[in-house]
């Protein structure tokens, strides 16, 4: 089975958590645009300095810039046989560029992880990430350490409530139209993101296997 999996869904739907779980099943890399951009900000690279303010406000960075970053990553050897895209595409122009880029490669499988605005706000108020390596934690106990590197857990800067409300607004206006963009494709599926993480994982694996099979 060979495919590129696009995970759609609002912030907090669990795309990153689920991608980190299922990538091991298929042995394909997890490409998170948010993680790539947060690393650039943390390391204060020229890219990081350029995008820092937009990310802090919960807005989207420029389509051409993010598309270039993703296409370069997709061209690396480990991603040519398939990967999981988490956080890309986020606009119709990004989705059109992705279609062009992967022409001739295995087809896209698109899974929309659904979550209501109320659940998004509740989940993100409790979410913690590692201050050192950026890994998402499923553990809301602030005394716990990162399961990846042992670093301290902190709230994500853009999970502050005012920023989350803007991210949700941006999601509904610019990203949710992708559900119609992809909806008629035979490889499009939806799963209920409000379930327990294990149940979402089960449904996601089934959805991908039925779409790619
Ligand atoms: P995420 O971790 O996916 O929630 O992304 C965090 C932030 O990174 C977003 O709020 C945007 O500012 C930026 N970002 C991530 N992916 C994209 C994308 N595909 N297009 C534009 N901005 C993005």
PDB file of C-alpha atoms and ligand atoms in Angstrom:
ATOM      1  CA  UNK A   1       0.000   0.000   0.000  1.00  0.00           C
ATOM      2  CA  UNK A   2       1.487   3.304  -1.060  1.00  0.00           C
ATOM      3  CA  UNK A   3      -0.184   6.691  -0.557  1.00  0.00           C
ATOM      4  CA  UNK A   4       0.203  10.243   0.618  1.00  0.00           C
ATOM      5  CA  UNK A   5      -2.189  10.843   3.500  1.00  0.00           C
ATOM      6  CA  UNK A   6      -3.586  14.345   3.954  1.00  0.00           C
ATOM      7  CA  UNK A   7      -5.007  14.929   7.436  1.00  0.00           C
ATOM      8  CA  UNK A   8      -7.616  17.684   7.490  1.00  0.00           C
ATOM      9  CA  UNK A   9      -9.380  19.024  10.566  1.00  0.00           C
ATOM     10  CA  UNK A  10      -9.443  22.048  12.866  1.00  0.00           C
ATOM     11  CA  UNK A  11      -6.651  22.893  15.307  1.00  0.00           C
ATOM     12  CA  UNK A  12      -6.805  20.481  18.229  1.00  0.00           C
ATOM     13  CA  UNK A  13      -8.543  17.713  16.257  1.00  0.00           C
ATOM     14  CA  UNK A  14      -5.589  15.446  17.079  1.00  0.00           C
ATOM     15  CA  UNK A  15      -3.943  15.366  13.636  1.00  0.00           C
ATOM     16  CA  UNK A  16      -0.411  15.491  15.046  1.00  0.00           C
ATOM     17  CA  UNK A  17      -1.103  12.933  17.762  1.00  0.00           C
ATOM     18  CA  UNK A  18      -2.733  10.541  15.308  1.00  0.00           C
ATOM     19  CA  UNK A  19      -0.037  11.008  12.652  1.00  0.00           C
ATOM     20  CA  UNK A  20       2.680  10.197  15.202  1.00  0.00           C
ATOM     21  CA  UNK A  21       0.809   6.992  16.070  1.00  0.00           C
ATOM     22  CA  UNK A  22      -0.052   5.689  12.595  1.00  0.00           C
ATOM     23  CA  UNK A  23       3.179   6.539  10.772  1.00  0.00           C
ATOM     24  CA  UNK A  24       4.748   3.485  12.413  1.00  0.00           C
ATOM     25  CA  UNK A  25       2.055   1.207  10.944  1.00  0.00           C
ATOM     26  CA  UNK A  26       2.880   2.168   7.371  1.00  0.00           C
ATOM     27  CA  UNK A  27       6.536   3.127   7.859  1.00  0.00           C
ATOM     28  CA  UNK A  28       6.138   6.532   6.226  1.00  0.00           C
ATOM     29  CA  UNK A  29       7.294   9.921   7.534  1.00  0.00           C
ATOM     30  CA  UNK A  30       5.031  12.385   9.327  1.00  0.00           C
ATOM     31  CA  UNK A  31       5.447  15.856   7.862  1.00  0.00           C
ATOM     32  CA  UNK A  32       3.951  18.550  10.094  1.00  0.00           C
ATOM     33  CA  UNK A  33       4.200  22.038   8.613  1.00  0.00           C
ATOM     34  CA  UNK A  34       3.437  23.565  12.023  1.00  0.00           C
ATOM     35  CA  UNK A  35       6.373  21.646  13.569  1.00  0.00           C
ATOM     36  CA  UNK A  36       8.725  22.695  10.735  1.00  0.00           C
ATOM     37  CA  UNK A  37       7.714  26.338  11.214  1.00  0.00           C
ATOM     38  CA  UNK A  38       7.884  26.228  15.036  1.00  0.00           C
ATOM     39  CA  UNK A  39      11.424  24.763  14.782  1.00  0.00           C
ATOM     40  CA  UNK A  40      12.412  27.653  12.510  1.00  0.00           C
ATOM     41  CA  UNK A  41      11.017  30.169  15.021  1.00  0.00           C
ATOM     42  CA  UNK A  42      12.690  28.428  17.983  1.00  0.00           C
ATOM     43  CA  UNK A  43      16.047  28.386  16.169  1.00  0.00           C
ATOM     44  CA  UNK A  44      15.563  32.013  14.993  1.00  0.00           C
ATOM     45  CA  UNK A  45      16.519  31.179  11.399  1.00  0.00           C
ATOM     46  CA  UNK A  46      15.813  33.792   8.682  1.00  0.00           C
ATOM     47  CA  UNK A  47      12.587  31.872   7.897  1.00  0.00           C
ATOM     48  CA  UNK A  48      11.679  31.803  11.598  1.00  0.00           C
ATOM     49  CA  UNK A  49      12.148  35.551  12.006  1.00  0.00           C
ATOM     50  CA  UNK A  50      10.056  36.194   8.904  1.00  0.00           C
ATOM     51  CA  UNK A  51       7.043  34.116  10.010  1.00  0.00           C
ATOM     52  CA  UNK A  52       7.133  34.592  13.786  1.00  0.00           C
ATOM     53  CA  UNK A  53       4.520  37.365  14.024  1.00  0.00           C
ATOM     54  CA  UNK A  54       2.044  35.658  11.691  1.00  0.00           C
ATOM     55  CA  UNK A  55       2.301  32.395  13.608  1.00  0.00           C
ATOM     56  CA  UNK A  56       1.873  34.164  16.955  1.00  0.00           C
ATOM     57  CA  UNK A  57      -1.361  35.761  15.699  1.00  0.00           C
ATOM     58  CA  UNK A  58      -2.774  32.444  14.442  1.00  0.00           C
ATOM     59  CA  UNK A  59      -2.801  33.586  10.811  1.00  0.00           C
ATOM     60  CA  UNK A  60      -1.509  31.609   7.841  1.00  0.00           C
ATOM     61  CA  UNK A  61       1.862  32.103   6.248  1.00  0.00           C
ATOM     62  CA  UNK A  62       2.114  32.809   2.564  1.00  0.00           C
ATOM     63  CA  UNK A  63       0.926  30.024   0.185  1.00  0.00           C
ATOM     64  CA  UNK A  64       4.003  30.176  -2.079  1.00  0.00           C
ATOM     65  CA  UNK A  65       6.421  30.029   0.834  1.00  0.00           C
ATOM     66  CA  UNK A  66       4.789  27.069   2.610  1.00  0.00           C
ATOM     67  CA  UNK A  67       4.256  25.223  -0.678  1.00  0.00           C
ATOM     68  CA  UNK A  68       7.960  25.555  -1.506  1.00  0.00           C
ATOM     69  CA  UNK A  69       8.911  24.222   1.945  1.00  0.00           C
ATOM     70  CA  UNK A  70       6.568  21.225   1.605  1.00  0.00           C
ATOM     71  CA  UNK A  71       7.597  20.371  -1.967  1.00  0.00           C
ATOM     72  CA  UNK A  72      11.269  20.381  -0.952  1.00  0.00           C
ATOM     73  CA  UNK A  73      10.431  18.011   1.897  1.00  0.00           C
ATOM     74  CA  UNK A  74       8.334  15.741  -0.359  1.00  0.00           C
ATOM     75  CA  UNK A  75      11.302  15.434  -2.697  1.00  0.00           C
ATOM     76  CA  UNK A  76      13.512  13.907  -0.020  1.00  0.00           C
ATOM     77  CA  UNK A  77      14.097  10.193  -0.459  1.00  0.00           C
ATOM     78  CA  UNK A  78      12.143   9.029   2.599  1.00  0.00           C
ATOM     79  CA  UNK A  79       8.940  10.786   1.446  1.00  0.00           C
ATOM     80  CA  UNK A  80       8.890   9.727  -2.214  1.00  0.00           C
ATOM     81  CA  UNK A  81       7.065   6.472  -1.475  1.00  0.00           C
ATOM     82  CA  UNK A  82       4.383   8.233   0.595  1.00  0.00           C
ATOM     83  CA  UNK A  83       4.035  10.290   3.758  1.00  0.00           C
ATOM     84  CA  UNK A  84       1.519  11.814   6.163  1.00  0.00           C
ATOM     85  CA  UNK A  85       0.845  15.511   5.648  1.00  0.00           C
ATOM     86  CA  UNK A  86      -0.329  17.211   8.851  1.00  0.00           C
ATOM     87  CA  UNK A  87      -1.251  20.894   8.463  1.00  0.00           C
ATOM     88  CA  UNK A  88      -0.858  21.067   4.683  1.00  0.00           C
ATOM     89  CA  UNK A  89      -2.720  21.937   2.516  1.00  0.00           C
ATOM     90  CA  UNK A  90      -4.615  24.653   4.382  1.00  0.00           C
ATOM     91  CA  UNK A  91      -5.972  26.648   1.444  1.00  0.00           C
ATOM     92  CA  UNK A  92      -7.371  25.814  -1.997  1.00  0.00           C
ATOM     93  CA  UNK A  93      -4.257  27.193  -3.794  1.00  0.00           C
ATOM     94  CA  UNK A  94      -2.056  24.953  -1.596  1.00  0.00           C
ATOM     95  CA  UNK A  95      -4.246  21.942  -2.467  1.00  0.00           C
ATOM     96  CA  UNK A  96      -4.029  22.735  -6.184  1.00  0.00           C
ATOM     97  CA  UNK A  97      -0.228  22.994  -5.961  1.00  0.00           C
ATOM     98  CA  UNK A  98      -0.102  19.668  -4.115  1.00  0.00           C
ATOM     99  CA  UNK A  99      -2.191  17.953  -6.826  1.00  0.00           C
ATOM    100  CA  UNK A 100       0.235  19.204  -9.455  1.00  0.00           C
ATOM    101  CA  UNK A 101       3.276  18.213  -7.430  1.00  0.00           C
ATOM    102  CA  UNK A 102       2.200  14.637  -6.732  1.00  0.00           C
ATOM    103  CA  UNK A 103       0.935  13.899 -10.255  1.00  0.00           C
ATOM    104  CA  UNK A 104       2.501  10.564 -11.190  1.00  0.00           C
ATOM    105  CA  UNK A 105       2.947   9.524  -7.552  1.00  0.00           C
ATOM    106  CA  UNK A 106       0.560   7.293  -5.542  1.00  0.00           C
ATOM    107  CA  UNK A 107      -2.843   8.995  -5.080  1.00  0.00           C
ATOM    108  CA  UNK A 108      -3.752  11.205  -2.145  1.00  0.00           C
ATOM    109  CA  UNK A 109      -5.850   9.704   0.635  1.00  0.00           C
ATOM    110  CA  UNK A 110      -7.651  12.493   2.479  1.00  0.00           C
ATOM    111  CA  UNK A 111      -9.066  12.036   5.972  1.00  0.00           C
ATOM    112  CA  UNK A 112     -11.000  14.839   7.655  1.00  0.00           C
ATOM    113  CA  UNK A 113     -10.855  14.561  11.472  1.00  0.00           C
ATOM    114  CA  UNK A 114     -14.027  16.319  12.630  1.00  0.00           C
ATOM    115  CA  UNK A 115     -14.268  18.280  15.895  1.00  0.00           C
ATOM    116  CA  UNK A 116     -16.710  20.981  17.048  1.00  0.00           C
ATOM    117  CA  UNK A 117     -15.513  24.479  18.003  1.00  0.00           C
ATOM    118  CA  UNK A 118     -16.460  23.813  21.668  1.00  0.00           C
ATOM    119  CA  UNK A 119     -14.284  20.688  21.740  1.00  0.00           C
ATOM    120  CA  UNK A 120     -11.418  22.563  20.034  1.00  0.00           C
ATOM    121  CA  UNK A 121     -11.474  25.287  22.712  1.00  0.00           C
ATOM    122  CA  UNK A 122     -11.668  22.755  25.547  1.00  0.00           C
ATOM    123  CA  UNK A 123      -8.849  20.595  24.194  1.00  0.00           C
ATOM    124  CA  UNK A 124      -6.432  23.374  23.347  1.00  0.00           C
ATOM    125  CA  UNK A 125      -6.855  24.998  26.764  1.00  0.00           C
ATOM    126  CA  UNK A 126      -5.338  21.795  28.200  1.00  0.00           C
ATOM    127  CA  UNK A 127      -2.744  20.936  25.526  1.00  0.00           C
ATOM    128  CA  UNK A 128       0.956  20.854  26.463  1.00  0.00           C
ATOM    129  CA  UNK A 129       4.038  20.580  24.269  1.00  0.00           C
ATOM    130  CA  UNK A 130       7.703  20.062  25.054  1.00  0.00           C
ATOM    131  CA  UNK A 131       9.594  23.366  25.413  1.00  0.00           C
ATOM    132  CA  UNK A 132      12.722  21.704  24.048  1.00  0.00           C
ATOM    133  CA  UNK A 133      11.734  19.412  21.160  1.00  0.00           C
ATOM    134  CA  UNK A 134       8.162  20.559  20.441  1.00  0.00           C
ATOM    135  CA  UNK A 135       6.617  17.079  20.823  1.00  0.00           C
ATOM    136  CA  UNK A 136       2.895  17.080  21.668  1.00  0.00           C
ATOM    137  CA  UNK A 137       2.036  15.528  24.990  1.00  0.00           C
ATOM    138  CA  UNK A 138      -1.193  13.705  25.722  1.00  0.00           C
ATOM    139  CA  UNK A 139      -0.492  14.266  29.419  1.00  0.00           C
ATOM    140  CA  UNK A 140      -2.028  17.374  30.996  1.00  0.00           C
ATOM    141  CA  UNK A 141      -0.049  17.046  34.256  1.00  0.00           C
ATOM    142  CA  UNK A 142       2.470  19.920  34.142  1.00  0.00           C
ATOM    143  CA  UNK A 143       4.887  18.066  36.406  1.00  0.00           C
ATOM    144  CA  UNK A 144       5.278  15.361  33.735  1.00  0.00           C
ATOM    145  CA  UNK A 145       8.227  15.484  31.322  1.00  0.00           C
ATOM    146  CA  UNK A 146       8.283  15.004  27.569  1.00  0.00           C
ATOM    147  CA  UNK A 147       8.083  11.307  26.655  1.00  0.00           C
ATOM    148  CA  UNK A 148      10.436  11.950  23.718  1.00  0.00           C
ATOM    149  CA  UNK A 149      13.346  13.909  25.253  1.00  0.00           C
ATOM    150  CA  UNK A 150      12.495  14.448  28.945  1.00  0.00           C
ATOM    151  CA  UNK A 151      12.170  18.229  28.487  1.00  0.00           C
ATOM    152  CA  UNK A 152       9.650  20.377  30.408  1.00  0.00           C
ATOM    153  CA  UNK A 153       6.056  20.611  29.159  1.00  0.00           C
ATOM    154  CA  UNK A 154       4.524  24.044  28.517  1.00  0.00           C
ATOM    155  CA  UNK A 155       1.347  25.362  26.824  1.00  0.00           C
ATOM    156  CA  UNK A 156       1.831  26.138  23.111  1.00  0.00           C
ATOM    157  CA  UNK A 157       2.107  29.930  22.602  1.00  0.00           C
ATOM    158  CA  UNK A 158      -0.637  29.966  19.961  1.00  0.00           C
ATOM    159  CA  UNK A 159      -3.016  27.932  22.166  1.00  0.00           C
ATOM    160  CA  UNK A 160      -3.932  31.082  24.184  1.00  0.00           C
ATOM    161  CA  UNK A 161      -7.715  31.466  23.900  1.00  0.00           C
ATOM    162  CA  UNK A 162      -7.734  34.669  21.803  1.00  0.00           C
ATOM    163  CA  UNK A 163      -5.289  33.129  19.320  1.00  0.00           C
ATOM    164  CA  UNK A 164      -7.245  29.861  19.180  1.00  0.00           C
ATOM    165  CA  UNK A 165     -10.408  31.812  18.307  1.00  0.00           C
ATOM    166  CA  UNK A 166      -8.542  33.437  15.427  1.00  0.00           C
ATOM    167  CA  UNK A 167      -7.122  30.086  14.294  1.00  0.00           C
ATOM    168  CA  UNK A 168     -10.637  28.620  14.305  1.00  0.00           C
ATOM    169  CA  UNK A 169     -11.922  31.568  12.285  1.00  0.00           C
ATOM    170  CA  UNK A 170      -9.071  31.121   9.784  1.00  0.00           C
ATOM    171  CA  UNK A 171      -9.772  27.384   9.660  1.00  0.00           C
ATOM    172  CA  UNK A 172     -13.503  27.785   8.918  1.00  0.00           C
ATOM    173  CA  UNK A 173     -12.871  30.470   6.291  1.00  0.00           C
ATOM    174  CA  UNK A 174      -9.764  29.182   4.492  1.00  0.00           C
ATOM    175  CA  UNK A 175      -9.260  25.495   5.283  1.00  0.00           C
ATOM    176  CA  UNK A 176     -12.753  23.999   5.727  1.00  0.00           C
ATOM    177  CA  UNK A 177     -13.511  24.662   2.001  1.00  0.00           C
ATOM    178  CA  UNK A 178     -11.020  21.854   1.321  1.00  0.00           C
ATOM    179  CA  UNK A 179     -13.688  19.408   2.523  1.00  0.00           C
ATOM    180  CA  UNK A 180     -15.755  20.302  -0.558  1.00  0.00           C
ATOM    181  CA  UNK A 181     -12.627  20.470  -2.718  1.00  0.00           C
ATOM    182  CA  UNK A 182     -11.748  16.850  -1.867  1.00  0.00           C
ATOM    183  CA  UNK A 183     -15.202  15.556  -0.905  1.00  0.00           C
ATOM    184  CA  UNK A 184     -16.135  13.917  -4.201  1.00  0.00           C
ATOM    185  CA  UNK A 185     -12.885  11.947  -4.513  1.00  0.00           C
ATOM    186  CA  UNK A 186     -13.139   8.190  -3.926  1.00  0.00           C
ATOM    187  CA  UNK A 187     -10.219   8.416  -1.499  1.00  0.00           C
ATOM    188  CA  UNK A 188     -11.873  10.993   0.808  1.00  0.00           C
ATOM    189  CA  UNK A 189     -13.013   9.862   4.295  1.00  0.00           C
ATOM    190  CA  UNK A 190     -14.214  11.463   7.547  1.00  0.00           C
ATOM    191  CA  UNK A 191     -13.662  10.295  11.130  1.00  0.00           C
ATOM    192  CA  UNK A 192     -15.088  11.518  14.430  1.00  0.00           C
ATOM    193  CA  UNK A 193     -12.256  13.288  16.264  1.00  0.00           C
ATOM    194  CA  UNK A 194     -14.256  13.716  19.484  1.00  0.00           C
ATOM    195  CA  UNK A 195     -13.764  10.047  20.440  1.00  0.00           C
ATOM    196  CA  UNK A 196     -11.012   8.708  22.702  1.00  0.00           C
ATOM    197  CA  UNK A 197      -7.597   8.834  20.980  1.00  0.00           C
ATOM    198  CA  UNK A 198      -7.488   5.022  20.596  1.00  0.00           C
ATOM    199  CA  UNK A 199     -10.889   4.990  18.879  1.00  0.00           C
ATOM    200  CA  UNK A 200      -9.862   7.776  16.512  1.00  0.00           C
ATOM    201  CA  UNK A 201      -6.706   5.805  15.662  1.00  0.00           C
ATOM    202  CA  UNK A 202      -8.779   2.689  14.938  1.00  0.00           C
ATOM    203  CA  UNK A 203     -11.185   4.603  12.676  1.00  0.00           C
ATOM    204  CA  UNK A 204      -8.361   6.442  10.941  1.00  0.00           C
ATOM    205  CA  UNK A 205      -6.517   3.209  10.105  1.00  0.00           C
ATOM    206  CA  UNK A 206      -9.726   1.654   8.774  1.00  0.00           C
ATOM    207  CA  UNK A 207     -10.503   4.767   6.732  1.00  0.00           C
ATOM    208  CA  UNK A 208      -7.042   4.859   5.155  1.00  0.00           C
ATOM    209  CA  UNK A 209      -6.978   1.137   4.432  1.00  0.00           C
ATOM    210  CA  UNK A 210     -10.404   1.223   2.778  1.00  0.00           C
ATOM    211  CA  UNK A 211      -9.445   4.272   0.712  1.00  0.00           C
ATOM    212  CA  UNK A 212      -5.986   3.106  -0.329  1.00  0.00           C
ATOM    213  CA  UNK A 213      -6.735  -0.601  -0.543  1.00  0.00           C
TER     214      UNK A 213
HETATM  215  P1  LIG B   1      -0.329  23.752  13.261  1.00  0.00           P
HETATM  216  O1  LIG B   1       0.734  23.181  14.142  1.00  0.00           O
HETATM  217  O2  LIG B   1      -0.649  22.887  12.078  1.00  0.00           O
HETATM  218  O3  LIG B   1      -1.556  24.164  14.037  1.00  0.00           O
HETATM  219  O4  LIG B   1       0.280  25.100  12.633  1.00  0.00           O
HETATM  220  C1  LIG B   1       0.689  26.178  13.467  1.00  0.00           C
HETATM  221  C2  LIG B   1       0.776  27.460  12.638  1.00  0.00           C
HETATM  222  O5  LIG B   1       1.744  27.316  11.579  1.00  0.00           O
HETATM  223  C3  LIG B   1      -0.500  27.880  11.934  1.00  0.00           C
HETATM  224  O6  LIG B   1      -1.389  28.577  12.797  1.00  0.00           O
HETATM  225  C4  LIG B   1       0.059  28.775  10.824  1.00  0.00           C
HETATM  226  O7  LIG B   1       0.467  30.035  11.319  1.00  0.00           O
HETATM  227  C5  LIG B   1       1.325  28.019  10.414  1.00  0.00           C
HETATM  228  N1  LIG B   1       1.066  27.018   9.351  1.00  0.00           N
HETATM  229  C6  LIG B   1       1.173  25.660   9.452  1.00  0.00           C
HETATM  230  N2  LIG B   1       0.875  25.057   8.294  1.00  0.00           N
HETATM  231  C7  LIG B   1       0.540  26.049   7.429  1.00  0.00           C
HETATM  232  C8  LIG B   1       0.098  26.055   6.079  1.00  0.00           C
HETATM  233  N3  LIG B   1      -0.074  24.912   5.382  1.00  0.00           N
HETATM  234  N4  LIG B   1      -0.163  27.256   5.498  1.00  0.00           N
HETATM  235  C9  LIG B   1       0.009  28.408   6.177  1.00  0.00           C
HETATM  236  N5  LIG B   1       0.407  28.476   7.463  1.00  0.00           N
HETATM  237  C10 LIG B   1       0.680  27.300   8.099  1.00  0.00           C
END
